[in-house]
């Protein structure tokens, strides 16, 4: 409400309203012209141009009708009737649109006349000629002449209609542009008038305000020099109010100047107090720098250095008289390892006991601060370091989380207060954390050395195991091969006559011997793989052909369980440089496993080739693998239990050997399995262009890390 009483406000508002009124008139005229222009262009687009476009479409449809009819009459080919029929379908729609756009009068009459004539032309000319041509008759020339005359008339009607619409569009467009130019000139005139009014009123108001403002500036300068000011002009606006306030302020400032001079002596006394406060701040700054240096010393991981230097600095900074550090030794006994006095002397820590307050604080893992503020004489406390009349004792546990490894004890004869107490607690806690880290580092270093020594022992034991397996496999294969040889000799000898039971026993001996020989061979190959002696002979291999051969080799196993065995591979060869024998060994192992763990359903071997790799996937619908068995999947000599409680034959080395062979070939075995839904094992091999073996041996990629999955070892 105060602004409504301002004369300056009303002066500026009225001049602004005059400018706004002029601009409003101009805006109203421009808006009306714009609406009229929109109406002109709307009629131009929706009527004139639309009617011209409909006339153009009708001319095109007439051409399609006449061309299609003539082509069919001349050639007899019914393909010419396709555009004719389409034009007939589109004709009615375009006629309806044109009739809706055309206005009453000449436009409406011409559209109606064209529609009537084109329908008569279709019924009396084109359709009779087409039917005559279909019947094998020669069309009547008189009908053709009549059709020619009708088409010329229809074209004339459409041309007149289109020309009329275009003429109307051009006329309306010119009128719209003329109206826009007139509106633009009127708008410019209104804007020019508004600018002139605004400039004149603004100059008048600015001149009035500038004169009064100059007088106010001179008065302000005099007030700043603490001098009296001349009389200011009387005004009934804000500038007049400012002038009155400035006069009052000048009077008050002159009065205040005398009072300020009187208080100068008081401020000098205050300055002395500030000097003392600065001295206190300097002392605090010195303590902060000392604390920062103390924190830097705590970065060491040597327990002895921290206990010595850290404790001495802490005792000095905390204004304590004595301090001690207790830590657990190798036998987990709490013993004192360092003691220090306020003068920097290292005390004999063996005279300090660990029982009492240090042990209690470490076990509870909570700091304890004891302070005597009651009366004299002070009580004597058993602190584990003797008895003394102390004013305060701080016991800080050396702990992190739930692990306590020692305690720090500080004691003094002057009770800390305020910031000194906060500094004492924080510094002691920092030293406790550093001691815990150093103590933990020493323990971890000792454990790392012990683990390294244990790893060396395990490596040597694994080497001895591998050599033993290789030696025993060779020793077992020799007599077993002899047993199989004699069994084959007895079964195939024509001179020996055995009973049915004896022959079945020999068959069983040979079958079990071959099974045992296969297991021994797997163990021997696994031992070679562990020793890094896997032989790889690279040669060009057609992986699709090799996959089909492996599937044929195990087909009899699937027939026994009525399992469908299928191979999905492209007809074109998929070649790469690899060891065919090792790939065959891996595929036979994966296929045998899939058949073994599948009771019904199918086993599918899929071969897919990519620019950089070849993927051979064995998918089954068997029992699947539980999720918790992932880590045990490729362990040597380990078989996982089946989900139904059954056990399957095998040594538990098949998958472990297959993975080692795959990595020796530069590939990997990936596994995806869900319990009760089957498994998919994928052998991924690098696809290398076929070239001489000497060039490709060095090009084998480094084997990738083992892919995770679920599957029981065979």
mmCIF file of C-alpha atoms in Angstrom, residues 228-365:
data_model
loop_
_atom_site.group_PDB
_atom_site.id
_atom_site.type_symbol
_atom_site.label_atom_id
_atom_site.label_comp_id
_atom_site.label_asym_id
_atom_site.label_seq_id
_atom_site.Cartn_x
_atom_site.Cartn_y
_atom_site.Cartn_z
ATOM 1 C CA UNK A 228 26.584 20.365 8.051
ATOM 2 C CA UNK A 229 24.534 20.243 4.851
ATOM 3 C CA UNK A 230 22.574 22.955 2.978
ATOM 4 C CA UNK A 231 18.776 22.918 2.804
ATOM 5 C CA UNK A 232 17.467 20.280 0.380
ATOM 6 C CA UNK A 233 14.474 20.795 -2.002
ATOM 7 C CA UNK A 234 11.048 19.836 -0.717
ATOM 8 C CA UNK A 235 9.383 17.073 -2.761
ATOM 9 C CA UNK A 236 6.330 14.896 -2.163
ATOM 10 C CA UNK A 237 7.879 11.717 -3.487
ATOM 11 C CA UNK A 238 10.523 9.177 -2.393
ATOM 12 C CA UNK A 239 13.395 11.531 -3.203
ATOM 13 C CA UNK A 240 11.888 14.121 -0.848
ATOM 14 C CA UNK A 241 11.647 11.473 1.884
ATOM 15 C CA UNK A 242 15.298 10.521 1.275
ATOM 16 C CA UNK A 243 16.309 14.179 1.583
ATOM 17 C CA UNK A 244 14.525 14.505 4.939
ATOM 18 C CA UNK A 245 16.090 11.258 6.200
ATOM 19 C CA UNK A 246 19.531 12.420 5.061
ATOM 20 C CA UNK A 247 19.131 15.663 6.985
ATOM 21 C CA UNK A 248 18.193 13.764 10.134
ATOM 22 C CA UNK A 249 21.074 11.341 9.626
ATOM 23 C CA UNK A 250 23.532 14.228 9.307
ATOM 24 C CA UNK A 251 22.379 15.594 12.633
ATOM 25 C CA UNK A 252 22.628 12.201 14.338
ATOM 26 C CA UNK A 253 26.101 11.506 12.902
ATOM 27 C CA UNK A 254 27.430 14.766 14.243
ATOM 28 C CA UNK A 255 26.099 13.821 17.671
ATOM 29 C CA UNK A 256 27.507 10.281 17.458
ATOM 30 C CA UNK A 257 30.952 11.536 16.474
ATOM 31 C CA UNK A 258 31.422 13.112 19.837
ATOM 32 C CA UNK A 259 30.348 9.926 21.598
ATOM 33 C CA UNK A 260 32.695 7.788 19.475
ATOM 34 C CA UNK A 261 35.649 9.865 20.357
ATOM 35 C CA UNK A 262 34.770 9.338 24.009
ATOM 36 C CA UNK A 263 34.790 5.558 23.597
ATOM 37 C CA UNK A 264 38.200 5.408 21.856
ATOM 38 C CA UNK A 265 40.020 4.864 25.126
ATOM 39 C CA UNK A 266 37.694 1.955 25.939
ATOM 40 C CA UNK A 267 38.557 0.320 22.641
ATOM 41 C CA UNK A 268 42.252 0.577 23.338
ATOM 42 C CA UNK A 269 41.704 -1.445 26.477
ATOM 43 C CA UNK A 270 39.803 -3.996 24.431
ATOM 44 C CA UNK A 271 42.797 -4.247 22.093
ATOM 45 C CA UNK A 272 44.949 -5.372 24.964
ATOM 46 C CA UNK A 273 42.494 -8.152 25.717
ATOM 47 C CA UNK A 274 42.559 -9.239 22.065
ATOM 48 C CA UNK A 275 46.335 -9.445 22.226
ATOM 49 C CA UNK A 276 46.090 -11.907 25.082
ATOM 50 C CA UNK A 277 43.510 -13.921 23.118
ATOM 51 C CA UNK A 278 45.896 -14.067 20.167
ATOM 52 C CA UNK A 279 48.539 -15.519 22.436
ATOM 53 C CA UNK A 280 46.080 -18.260 23.441
ATOM 54 C CA UNK A 281 45.351 -18.962 19.781
ATOM 55 C CA UNK A 282 49.076 -19.226 19.053
ATOM 56 C CA UNK A 283 49.360 -21.803 21.840
ATOM 57 C CA UNK A 284 46.471 -23.799 20.349
ATOM 58 C CA UNK A 285 48.066 -23.591 16.905
ATOM 59 C CA UNK A 286 51.330 -24.928 18.302
ATOM 60 C CA UNK A 287 49.446 -27.823 19.877
ATOM 61 C CA UNK A 288 47.646 -28.533 16.569
ATOM 62 C CA UNK A 289 50.965 -28.654 14.677
ATOM 63 C CA UNK A 290 52.401 -30.985 17.295
ATOM 64 C CA UNK A 291 49.324 -33.209 16.974
ATOM 65 C CA UNK A 292 49.675 -33.282 13.172
ATOM 66 C CA UNK A 293 53.319 -34.345 13.544
ATOM 67 C CA UNK A 294 52.197 -37.001 16.017
ATOM 68 C CA UNK A 295 49.613 -38.342 13.511
ATOM 69 C CA UNK A 296 52.294 -38.525 10.774
ATOM 70 C CA UNK A 297 54.479 -40.626 13.075
ATOM 71 C CA UNK A 298 51.611 -43.128 13.466
ATOM 72 C CA UNK A 299 51.836 -44.243 9.796
ATOM 73 C CA UNK A 300 54.631 -46.710 10.577
ATOM 74 C CA UNK A 301 53.844 -50.444 10.776
ATOM 75 C CA UNK A 302 56.672 -51.266 13.215
ATOM 76 C CA UNK A 303 55.295 -52.046 16.684
ATOM 77 C CA UNK A 304 58.584 -51.190 18.422
ATOM 78 C CA UNK A 305 58.923 -47.804 16.704
ATOM 79 C CA UNK A 306 55.289 -46.895 17.401
ATOM 80 C CA UNK A 307 55.515 -47.975 21.037
ATOM 81 C CA UNK A 308 58.698 -45.969 21.597
ATOM 82 C CA UNK A 309 58.264 -42.749 19.619
ATOM 83 C CA UNK A 310 54.459 -42.632 19.740
ATOM 84 C CA UNK A 311 54.245 -43.088 23.516
ATOM 85 C CA UNK A 312 56.915 -40.463 24.274
ATOM 86 C CA UNK A 313 55.182 -37.914 22.038
ATOM 87 C CA UNK A 314 51.766 -38.740 23.510
ATOM 88 C CA UNK A 315 52.983 -38.341 27.111
ATOM 89 C CA UNK A 316 54.541 -34.974 26.253
ATOM 90 C CA UNK A 317 51.540 -33.630 24.313
ATOM 91 C CA UNK A 318 48.955 -34.832 26.850
ATOM 92 C CA UNK A 319 50.847 -33.223 29.765
ATOM 93 C CA UNK A 320 50.921 -36.619 31.474
ATOM 94 C CA UNK A 321 53.595 -37.785 33.949
ATOM 95 C CA UNK A 322 53.760 -41.453 33.023
ATOM 96 C CA UNK A 323 52.524 -43.779 30.284
ATOM 97 C CA UNK A 324 52.695 -47.475 29.394
ATOM 98 C CA UNK A 325 51.701 -49.731 26.476
ATOM 99 C CA UNK A 326 50.492 -53.327 26.861
ATOM 100 C CA UNK A 327 50.127 -55.815 23.966
ATOM 101 C CA UNK A 328 49.455 -59.525 23.542
ATOM 102 C CA UNK A 329 52.580 -61.616 22.901
ATOM 103 C CA UNK A 330 52.841 -64.765 20.741
ATOM 104 C CA UNK A 331 51.288 -66.788 23.570
ATOM 105 C CA UNK A 332 48.312 -64.353 23.774
ATOM 106 C CA UNK A 333 49.480 -63.020 27.145
ATOM 107 C CA UNK A 334 49.044 -59.309 27.953
ATOM 108 C CA UNK A 335 52.496 -57.937 28.748
ATOM 109 C CA UNK A 336 53.924 -54.374 29.000
ATOM 110 C CA UNK A 337 56.249 -53.583 26.097
ATOM 111 C CA UNK A 338 57.073 -49.896 26.648
ATOM 112 C CA UNK A 339 56.892 -47.275 29.435
ATOM 113 C CA UNK A 340 57.820 -43.591 29.367
ATOM 114 C CA UNK A 341 57.950 -40.578 31.697
ATOM 115 C CA UNK A 342 57.097 -36.928 31.037
ATOM 116 C CA UNK A 343 60.780 -35.928 30.822
ATOM 117 C CA UNK A 344 61.297 -38.322 27.899
ATOM 118 C CA UNK A 345 63.017 -41.075 29.907
ATOM 119 C CA UNK A 346 62.229 -44.665 28.919
ATOM 120 C CA UNK A 347 61.223 -46.474 32.127
ATOM 121 C CA UNK A 348 61.884 -50.146 32.772
ATOM 122 C CA UNK A 349 58.611 -51.639 31.565
ATOM 123 C CA UNK A 350 59.325 -54.971 33.291
ATOM 124 C CA UNK A 351 58.292 -53.478 36.640
ATOM 125 C CA UNK A 352 54.831 -52.642 35.241
ATOM 126 C CA UNK A 353 52.162 -55.270 35.788
ATOM 127 C CA UNK A 354 49.442 -56.098 33.231
ATOM 128 C CA UNK A 355 46.778 -57.193 35.699
ATOM 129 C CA UNK A 356 44.198 -54.784 36.982
ATOM 130 C CA UNK A 357 43.088 -51.812 34.899
ATOM 131 C CA UNK A 358 45.004 -52.640 31.620
ATOM 132 C CA UNK A 359 43.602 -56.171 31.413
ATOM 133 C CA UNK A 360 40.089 -55.032 32.344
ATOM 134 C CA UNK A 361 40.067 -52.313 29.672
ATOM 135 C CA UNK A 362 41.339 -54.702 26.964
ATOM 136 C CA UNK A 363 38.704 -57.331 27.783
ATOM 137 C CA UNK A 364 35.829 -54.840 27.855
ATOM 138 C CA UNK A 365 37.208 -52.906 24.814
#
